[in-house]
Short mmCIF file of C-alpha atoms in Angstrom, two decimals:
data_model
loop_
_atom_site.label_atom_id
_atom_site.label_comp_id
_atom_site.label_asym_id
_atom_site.label_seq_id
_atom_site.Cartn_x
_atom_site.Cartn_y
_atom_site.Cartn_z
CA UNK A 18 -60.42 -36.58 19.99
CA UNK A 19 -57.95 -34.62 21.59
CA UNK A 20 -56.04 -36.01 24.82
CA UNK A 21 -53.63 -34.19 26.87
CA UNK A 22 -52.10 -34.89 30.13
CA UNK A 23 -51.45 -32.90 32.61
CA UNK A 24 -49.61 -32.19 36.03
CA UNK A 25 -51.80 -30.31 38.22
CA UNK A 26 -50.31 -28.31 41.30
CA UNK A 27 -52.92 -27.46 42.18
CA UNK A 28 -54.24 -25.59 39.36
CA UNK A 29 -51.19 -24.42 37.13
CA UNK A 30 -50.94 -27.34 35.17
CA UNK A 31 -47.68 -28.20 32.74
CA UNK A 32 -47.27 -30.85 30.61
CA UNK A 33 -46.53 -34.23 31.42
CA UNK A 34 -45.36 -37.14 29.57
CA UNK A 35 -47.27 -40.26 30.60
CA UNK A 36 -47.53 -44.27 28.88
CA UNK A 37 -50.52 -44.40 26.56
CA UNK A 38 -53.44 -45.86 28.71
CA UNK A 39 -55.36 -48.83 27.64
CA UNK A 40 -58.90 -47.30 28.10
CA UNK A 41 -57.78 -44.41 25.93
CA UNK A 42 -57.20 -46.02 22.64
CA UNK A 43 -59.88 -44.89 20.55
CA UNK A 44 -62.58 -42.14 21.34
CA UNK A 45 -65.83 -42.02 20.19
CA UNK A 46 -66.47 -38.59 18.09
CA UNK A 47 -67.04 -35.87 19.83
CA UNK A 48 -65.43 -36.63 23.07
CA UNK A 49 -62.86 -35.18 24.83
CA UNK A 50 -60.68 -36.59 27.17
CA UNK A 51 -57.80 -34.99 29.34
CA UNK A 52 -55.65 -36.66 31.94
CA UNK A 53 -54.59 -34.42 35.11
CA UNK A 54 -52.00 -35.80 38.10
CA UNK A 55 -53.59 -34.24 41.07
CA UNK A 56 -51.70 -33.42 44.49
CA UNK A 57 -53.25 -35.04 47.54
CA UNK A 58 -50.74 -34.60 50.69
CA UNK A 59 -47.45 -35.24 50.79
CA UNK A 60 -45.47 -37.17 48.19
CA UNK A 61 -49.49 -38.10 46.85
CA UNK A 62 -50.16 -37.73 42.71
CA UNK A 63 -53.67 -38.99 41.95
CA UNK A 64 -54.78 -39.67 38.54
CA UNK A 65 -57.82 -37.94 37.02
CA UNK A 66 -59.43 -38.72 33.60
CA UNK A 67 -61.79 -36.59 32.26
CA UNK A 68 -64.07 -37.18 29.28
CA UNK A 69 -66.46 -34.38 28.13
CA UNK A 70 -68.17 -33.23 24.70
CA UNK A 71 -66.03 -31.66 22.54
CA UNK A 72 -66.13 -28.05 22.27
CA UNK A 73 -68.48 -27.70 25.09
CA UNK A 74 -69.04 -24.10 26.85
CA UNK A 75 -69.26 -23.35 30.56
CA UNK A 76 -69.67 -26.07 33.30
CA UNK A 77 -72.91 -26.65 35.19
CA UNK A 78 -72.89 -27.96 38.57
CA UNK A 79 -75.46 -30.61 38.33
CA UNK A 80 -73.15 -31.48 34.86
CA UNK A 81 -70.38 -32.09 35.98
CA UNK A 82 -69.48 -36.05 37.50
CA UNK A 83 -67.04 -37.41 39.54
CA UNK A 84 -66.38 -41.45 39.93
CA UNK A 85 -64.74 -43.18 42.50
CA UNK A 86 -64.18 -47.33 42.03
CA UNK A 87 -64.51 -49.94 44.83
CA UNK A 88 -62.42 -51.53 46.84
CA UNK A 89 -60.40 -53.20 44.65
CA UNK A 90 -60.11 -51.92 41.03
CA UNK A 91 -59.35 -48.79 39.73
CA UNK A 92 -61.74 -46.18 38.35
CA UNK A 93 -59.74 -45.63 34.96
CA UNK A 94 -59.81 -48.94 33.85
CA UNK A 95 -63.45 -49.46 35.03
CA UNK A 96 -65.52 -46.34 34.40
CA UNK A 97 -63.55 -45.84 31.23
CA UNK A 98 -63.15 -49.09 29.49
CA UNK A 99 -64.46 -48.87 26.06
CA UNK A 100 -66.13 -52.59 25.94
CA UNK A 101 -68.04 -52.99 22.70
CA UNK A 102 -66.20 -49.48 22.02
CA UNK A 103 -68.02 -47.29 24.39
CA UNK A 104 -66.93 -46.91 28.15
CA UNK A 105 -69.64 -45.61 30.86
CA UNK A 106 -67.73 -41.99 31.17
CA UNK A 107 -68.17 -41.95 26.90
CA UNK A 108 -71.59 -42.99 27.82
CA UNK A 109 -71.92 -39.83 29.98
CA UNK A 110 -70.01 -37.34 28.06
CA UNK A 111 -71.99 -38.35 24.67
CA UNK A 112 -75.10 -37.02 26.83
CA UNK A 113 -73.57 -33.68 27.64
CA UNK A 114 -71.98 -34.90 30.60
CA UNK A 115 -68.45 -33.45 32.52
CA UNK A 116 -67.34 -36.59 33.52
CA UNK A 117 -64.32 -37.33 35.80
CA UNK A 118 -62.18 -40.52 37.03
CA UNK A 119 -59.80 -40.64 40.12
CA UNK A 120 -58.07 -43.70 41.37
CA UNK A 121 -57.46 -43.34 44.85
CA UNK A 122 -53.87 -43.81 45.96
CA UNK A 123 -52.21 -47.28 45.88
CA UNK A 124 -54.85 -47.75 42.83
CA UNK A 125 -54.22 -47.57 39.05
CA UNK A 126 -52.16 -44.80 38.24
CA UNK A 127 -51.97 -42.73 41.32
CA UNK A 128 -48.63 -42.62 43.43
CA UNK A 129 -48.57 -46.07 45.41
CA UNK A 130 -46.71 -45.92 48.96
CA UNK A 131 -43.12 -47.53 49.40
CA UNK A 132 -44.90 -50.62 51.44
CA UNK A 133 -46.62 -51.56 48.31
CA UNK A 134 -42.92 -52.53 46.60
CA UNK A 135 -42.39 -54.49 49.51
CA UNK A 136 -43.68 -57.90 51.42
CA UNK A 137 -47.34 -57.30 52.65
CA UNK A 138 -47.00 -56.38 56.26
CA UNK A 139 -48.07 -53.76 58.36
CA UNK A 140 -51.48 -51.73 58.34
CA UNK A 141 -53.42 -51.98 55.75
CA UNK A 142 -52.97 -49.44 53.72
CA UNK A 143 -55.23 -46.48 52.08
CA UNK A 144 -57.73 -45.92 55.01
CA UNK A 145 -60.79 -44.65 54.50
CA UNK A 146 -59.41 -41.32 56.21
CA UNK A 147 -56.64 -41.51 53.00
CA UNK A 148 -59.82 -41.76 50.59
CA UNK A 149 -61.54 -39.04 51.73
CA UNK A 150 -58.78 -37.33 51.62
CA UNK A 151 -58.21 -38.08 47.63
CA UNK A 152 -61.81 -37.32 46.96
CA UNK A 153 -61.62 -33.79 48.83
CA UNK A 154 -58.49 -33.25 46.59
CA UNK A 155 -59.92 -34.73 43.66
CA UNK A 156 -63.55 -32.79 43.78
CA UNK A 157 -61.68 -29.82 44.89
CA UNK A 158 -59.75 -29.78 41.98
CA UNK A 159 -62.18 -30.26 39.39
CA UNK A 160 -64.53 -27.51 41.44
CA UNK A 161 -61.95 -24.86 40.70
CA UNK A 162 -60.94 -26.03 37.26
CA UNK A 163 -64.55 -25.84 36.06
CA UNK A 164 -65.64 -22.80 38.31
CA UNK A 165 -68.48 -25.14 39.63
CA UNK A 166 -69.82 -24.77 43.33
CA UNK A 167 -70.42 -28.75 43.88
CA UNK A 168 -70.14 -31.52 41.77
CA UNK A 169 -72.63 -34.85 41.14
CA UNK A 170 -71.06 -37.65 43.41
CA UNK A 171 -70.99 -41.14 41.90
CA UNK A 172 -69.19 -44.21 43.83
CA UNK A 173 -68.77 -47.62 43.19
CA UNK A 174 -68.73 -50.38 46.03
CA UNK A 175 -66.96 -49.02 48.87
CA UNK A 176 -66.73 -45.99 46.91
CA UNK A 177 -70.04 -45.22 47.23
CA UNK A 178 -69.79 -45.51 50.77
CA UNK A 179 -66.75 -43.36 50.61
CA UNK A 180 -68.84 -40.62 48.31
CA UNK A 181 -71.64 -40.56 50.63
CA UNK A 182 -69.97 -39.81 53.73
CA UNK A 183 -68.58 -36.83 51.52
CA UNK A 184 -72.05 -35.82 51.27
CA UNK A 185 -72.52 -36.30 54.97
CA UNK A 186 -69.57 -33.98 55.82
CA UNK A 187 -69.79 -30.98 52.92
CA UNK A 188 -73.93 -31.29 51.53
CA UNK A 189 -73.05 -27.83 50.01
CA UNK A 190 -70.19 -29.21 47.63
CA UNK A 191 -72.45 -31.66 46.25
CA UNK A 192 -75.56 -31.59 43.44
CA UNK A 193 -76.86 -35.11 43.78
CA UNK A 194 -75.35 -38.33 45.06
CA UNK A 195 -75.37 -41.83 43.03
CA UNK A 196 -74.74 -44.99 45.05
CA UNK A 197 -73.72 -47.64 42.87
CA UNK A 198 -73.87 -50.99 44.91
CA UNK A 199 -72.76 -49.34 47.76
CA UNK A 200 -71.62 -51.33 50.92
CA UNK A 201 -73.54 -51.19 53.58
CA UNK A 202 -72.77 -53.72 56.47
CA UNK A 203 -75.69 -55.10 58.45
CA UNK A 204 -74.52 -54.18 61.85
CA UNK A 205 -72.46 -50.95 62.34
CA UNK A 206 -69.62 -51.88 64.35
CA UNK A 207 -68.83 -47.96 65.21
CA UNK A 208 -71.51 -45.49 65.78
CA UNK A 209 -73.01 -44.53 62.46
CA UNK A 210 -71.66 -40.80 61.78
CA UNK A 211 -68.11 -41.13 63.85
CA UNK A 212 -64.33 -40.39 62.49
CA UNK A 213 -63.25 -43.41 60.22
CA UNK A 214 -60.69 -45.46 61.99
CA UNK A 215 -57.53 -46.16 60.81
CA UNK A 216 -57.79 -49.47 59.99
CA UNK A 217 -56.45 -52.30 62.08
CA UNK A 218 -57.41 -50.39 65.01
CA UNK A 219 -58.70 -52.13 68.31
CA UNK A 220 -62.17 -53.23 67.35
CA UNK A 221 -61.76 -54.75 64.24
CA UNK A 222 -63.10 -57.91 63.85
CA UNK A 223 -61.19 -61.37 62.62
CA UNK A 224 -57.24 -61.64 62.05
CA UNK A 225 -55.20 -58.68 61.34
CA UNK A 226 -54.38 -57.72 57.78
CA UNK A 227 -51.26 -56.88 55.83
CA UNK A 228 -50.82 -53.70 53.80
CA UNK A 229 -52.19 -55.23 50.65
CA UNK A 230 -52.86 -58.89 49.14
CA UNK A 231 -52.46 -59.97 45.82
CA UNK A 232 -55.36 -60.98 43.51
CA UNK A 233 -54.35 -63.49 39.82
CA UNK A 234 -56.40 -63.36 37.04
CA UNK A 235 -58.50 -66.69 38.29
CA UNK A 236 -59.29 -65.69 41.88
CA UNK A 237 -60.69 -62.32 40.37
CA UNK A 238 -62.81 -64.22 37.87
CA UNK A 239 -64.13 -66.85 40.48
CA UNK A 240 -65.19 -63.74 42.55
CA UNK A 241 -67.20 -61.98 40.03
CA UNK A 242 -69.30 -64.94 39.24
CA UNK A 243 -69.97 -66.05 42.59
CA UNK A 244 -73.78 -65.78 43.18
CA UNK A 245 -74.43 -66.31 39.38
CA UNK A 246 -76.40 -69.30 38.54
CA UNK A 247 -74.11 -72.03 36.51
CA UNK A 248 -75.93 -71.96 33.31
CA UNK A 249 -76.17 -68.25 33.30
CA UNK A 250 -72.11 -67.79 33.86
CA UNK A 251 -71.16 -68.60 30.46
CA UNK A 252 -72.98 -65.47 28.92
CA UNK A 253 -72.65 -62.86 31.61
CA UNK A 254 -70.00 -61.52 29.36
CA UNK A 255 -70.32 -60.44 25.63
CA UNK A 256 -67.15 -62.30 23.68
CA UNK A 257 -63.50 -60.77 24.78
CA UNK A 258 -65.12 -58.04 27.52
CA UNK A 259 -63.37 -59.83 30.26
CA UNK A 260 -60.28 -60.47 28.90
CA UNK A 261 -59.75 -57.06 27.62
CA UNK A 262 -60.49 -55.75 30.96
CA UNK A 263 -58.22 -58.12 32.62
CA UNK A 264 -55.36 -57.08 30.20
CA UNK A 265 -56.42 -53.40 30.84
CA UNK A 266 -56.54 -53.49 34.54
CA UNK A 267 -53.47 -55.59 35.61
CA UNK A 268 -51.41 -53.99 32.97
CA UNK A 269 -51.53 -50.89 35.61
CA UNK A 270 -49.55 -52.72 37.98
CA UNK A 271 -45.99 -53.02 36.37
CA UNK A 272 -44.59 -54.76 39.87
CA UNK A 273 -47.60 -57.43 39.73
CA UNK A 274 -47.28 -58.02 36.27
CA UNK A 275 -43.84 -58.90 36.20
CA UNK A 276 -44.73 -62.07 38.76
CA UNK A 277 -45.81 -65.10 37.43
CA UNK A 278 -48.83 -65.95 37.16
CA UNK A 279 -49.65 -61.95 36.70
CA UNK A 280 -51.17 -60.30 40.08
CA UNK A 281 -53.11 -57.19 40.74
CA UNK A 282 -51.92 -55.51 44.19
CA UNK A 283 -55.24 -54.35 46.04
CA UNK A 284 -54.89 -52.21 49.54
CA UNK A 285 -56.61 -53.82 52.57
CA UNK A 286 -57.99 -50.60 54.26
CA UNK A 287 -61.62 -51.24 52.21
CA UNK A 288 -61.61 -54.77 53.29
CA UNK A 289 -60.42 -54.20 56.89
CA UNK A 290 -63.65 -52.05 56.44
CA UNK A 291 -65.62 -54.89 55.14
CA UNK A 292 -64.27 -57.28 57.58
CA UNK A 293 -64.67 -54.84 60.60
CA UNK A 294 -68.62 -54.10 59.79
CA UNK A 295 -68.10 -50.11 59.70
CA UNK A 296 -70.12 -47.91 58.58
CA UNK A 297 -68.45 -45.11 56.63
CA UNK A 298 -71.26 -42.32 57.37
CA UNK A 299 -74.54 -41.93 59.00
CA UNK A 300 -77.72 -42.36 55.99
CA UNK A 301 -79.53 -40.00 57.91
CA UNK A 302 -77.29 -37.35 57.29
CA UNK A 303 -78.26 -37.31 53.89
CA UNK A 304 -79.50 -34.60 52.81
CA UNK A 305 -78.82 -34.28 48.77
CA UNK A 306 -81.08 -36.27 46.34
CA UNK A 307 -79.53 -40.04 45.74
CA UNK A 308 -79.90 -42.60 43.97
CA UNK A 309 -79.18 -46.33 45.07
CA UNK A 310 -78.80 -49.12 42.05
CA UNK A 311 -77.63 -52.45 41.91
CA UNK A 312 -77.84 -55.80 40.33
CA UNK A 313 -79.28 -59.17 41.48
CA UNK A 314 -76.54 -61.28 41.58
CA UNK A 315 -74.74 -58.78 43.77
CA UNK A 316 -72.61 -60.13 46.33
CA UNK A 317 -70.53 -57.55 47.48
CA UNK A 318 -73.89 -55.38 47.79
CA UNK A 319 -76.91 -57.40 48.62
CA UNK A 320 -80.44 -56.02 47.82
CA UNK A 321 -81.83 -56.42 51.66
CA UNK A 322 -78.90 -54.02 53.07
CA UNK A 323 -79.53 -51.79 49.85
CA UNK A 324 -82.83 -51.45 50.98
CA UNK A 325 -82.09 -51.13 54.75
CA UNK A 326 -79.66 -48.39 53.56
CA UNK A 327 -82.39 -46.71 51.30
CA UNK A 328 -84.78 -46.37 54.22
CA UNK A 329 -82.15 -45.27 56.55
CA UNK A 330 -82.11 -42.00 54.31
CA UNK A 331 -85.19 -40.11 55.71
CA UNK A 332 -83.59 -36.83 55.34
CA UNK A 333 -83.05 -37.33 51.42
CA UNK A 334 -85.09 -34.53 49.64
CA UNK A 335 -85.38 -37.01 46.59
CA UNK A 336 -84.20 -40.38 47.02
CA UNK A 337 -84.63 -43.81 44.68
CA UNK A 338 -83.56 -47.60 44.58
CA UNK A 339 -83.59 -49.11 41.17
CA UNK A 340 -82.69 -53.25 41.42
CA UNK A 341 -81.36 -54.59 37.86
CA UNK A 342 -81.76 -58.20 36.80
CA UNK A 343 -79.03 -60.67 35.57
CA UNK A 344 -76.17 -58.90 36.63
CA UNK A 345 -73.29 -58.99 39.46
CA UNK A 346 -71.42 -56.21 41.83
CA UNK A 347 -69.07 -55.43 38.35
CA UNK A 348 -72.33 -54.98 36.16
CA UNK A 349 -71.33 -51.66 34.64
CA UNK A 350 -68.65 -54.26 32.53
CA UNK A 351 -71.41 -56.82 31.89
CA UNK A 352 -73.56 -57.62 29.20
CA UNK A 353 -76.41 -56.00 30.80
CA UNK A 354 -74.55 -52.47 31.49
CA UNK A 355 -76.87 -50.62 29.12
CA UNK A 356 -79.12 -51.24 32.15
CA UNK A 357 -77.44 -49.63 35.33
CA UNK A 358 -76.34 -46.52 32.27
CA UNK A 359 -79.59 -45.50 31.56
CA UNK A 360 -80.99 -46.07 34.98
CA UNK A 361 -78.84 -43.95 36.30
CA UNK A 362 -78.75 -41.39 33.24
CA UNK A 363 -82.26 -40.83 33.55
CA UNK A 364 -81.59 -39.60 37.21
CA UNK A 365 -78.41 -37.53 36.29
CA UNK A 366 -80.74 -35.40 33.77
CA UNK A 367 -83.99 -35.24 35.39
CA UNK A 368 -85.08 -31.52 37.39
CA UNK A 369 -84.63 -32.24 40.99
CA UNK A 370 -85.01 -30.77 44.56
CA UNK A 371 -82.81 -30.67 47.39
#
């Protein structure tokens, strides 16, 4: 296993010493880990993780994947959590893929705005506009570093909507699109395809949201299992998996970890989008091959809304929707995560037109 931590600006990398990340504690044989800090706007550094096969040769656009997280948890502790010894990134890398994840600003090990260290107030942080700028910066760095014209874009939850918006605006830069549990409000509060509003702008529904919110482990666990039948909740996670994820995720917020009880501070920009019912992209303008996948107990991305999104993607040259049994919005960290991994891998590996 090889592990390096680099500071990129924008492609000139120099060594940087960072504290060891929890998910990097043990890598499968033959998988290389590298870490980067990539600039995205004044004062913003994005934390990128990369897993790829050791000894990999020239990169292929259809084998380079960028993963973006949902509106609550960072990518580095979800896509690369070695539950059972193997993370989703490990799984893809073990099948010959060059896999990247990015923590958007105010998440994980990326830069946090000064407002995150103050009592919550002001406007919601990490707006869709900010997040799209971060995705563009991360994707541009990867394309240049690997020498490929485009990438596979994979997003989870709110991140799936962001990745779809990026594909609408930059179709030539996207090989194919994986939307895992995409958020797709039943009714659009703003015209589809319009520029994302600054969260908290006029027209937002519900009470004004502060800059961020703090979640305890108990609150996260209770929210996670909503929608799961009572008699199935005990078997949702293999023993120790949830605790391992919670320990790793809460540890990347040192300020929150010092509180009693410990909390995870989460920017409210994504929640403002959700409460306002904003559709961040026009589904009819998606023109790359796309996979939608979600689980039956997902309260964040109900199957009926995912089906409406699927049907609206009339311009996609190839599209597929896969509904997975016995899982929630976070199925990639649950007992049945293998079904998700396999469904996505089939889509990634097959020849598609587009």
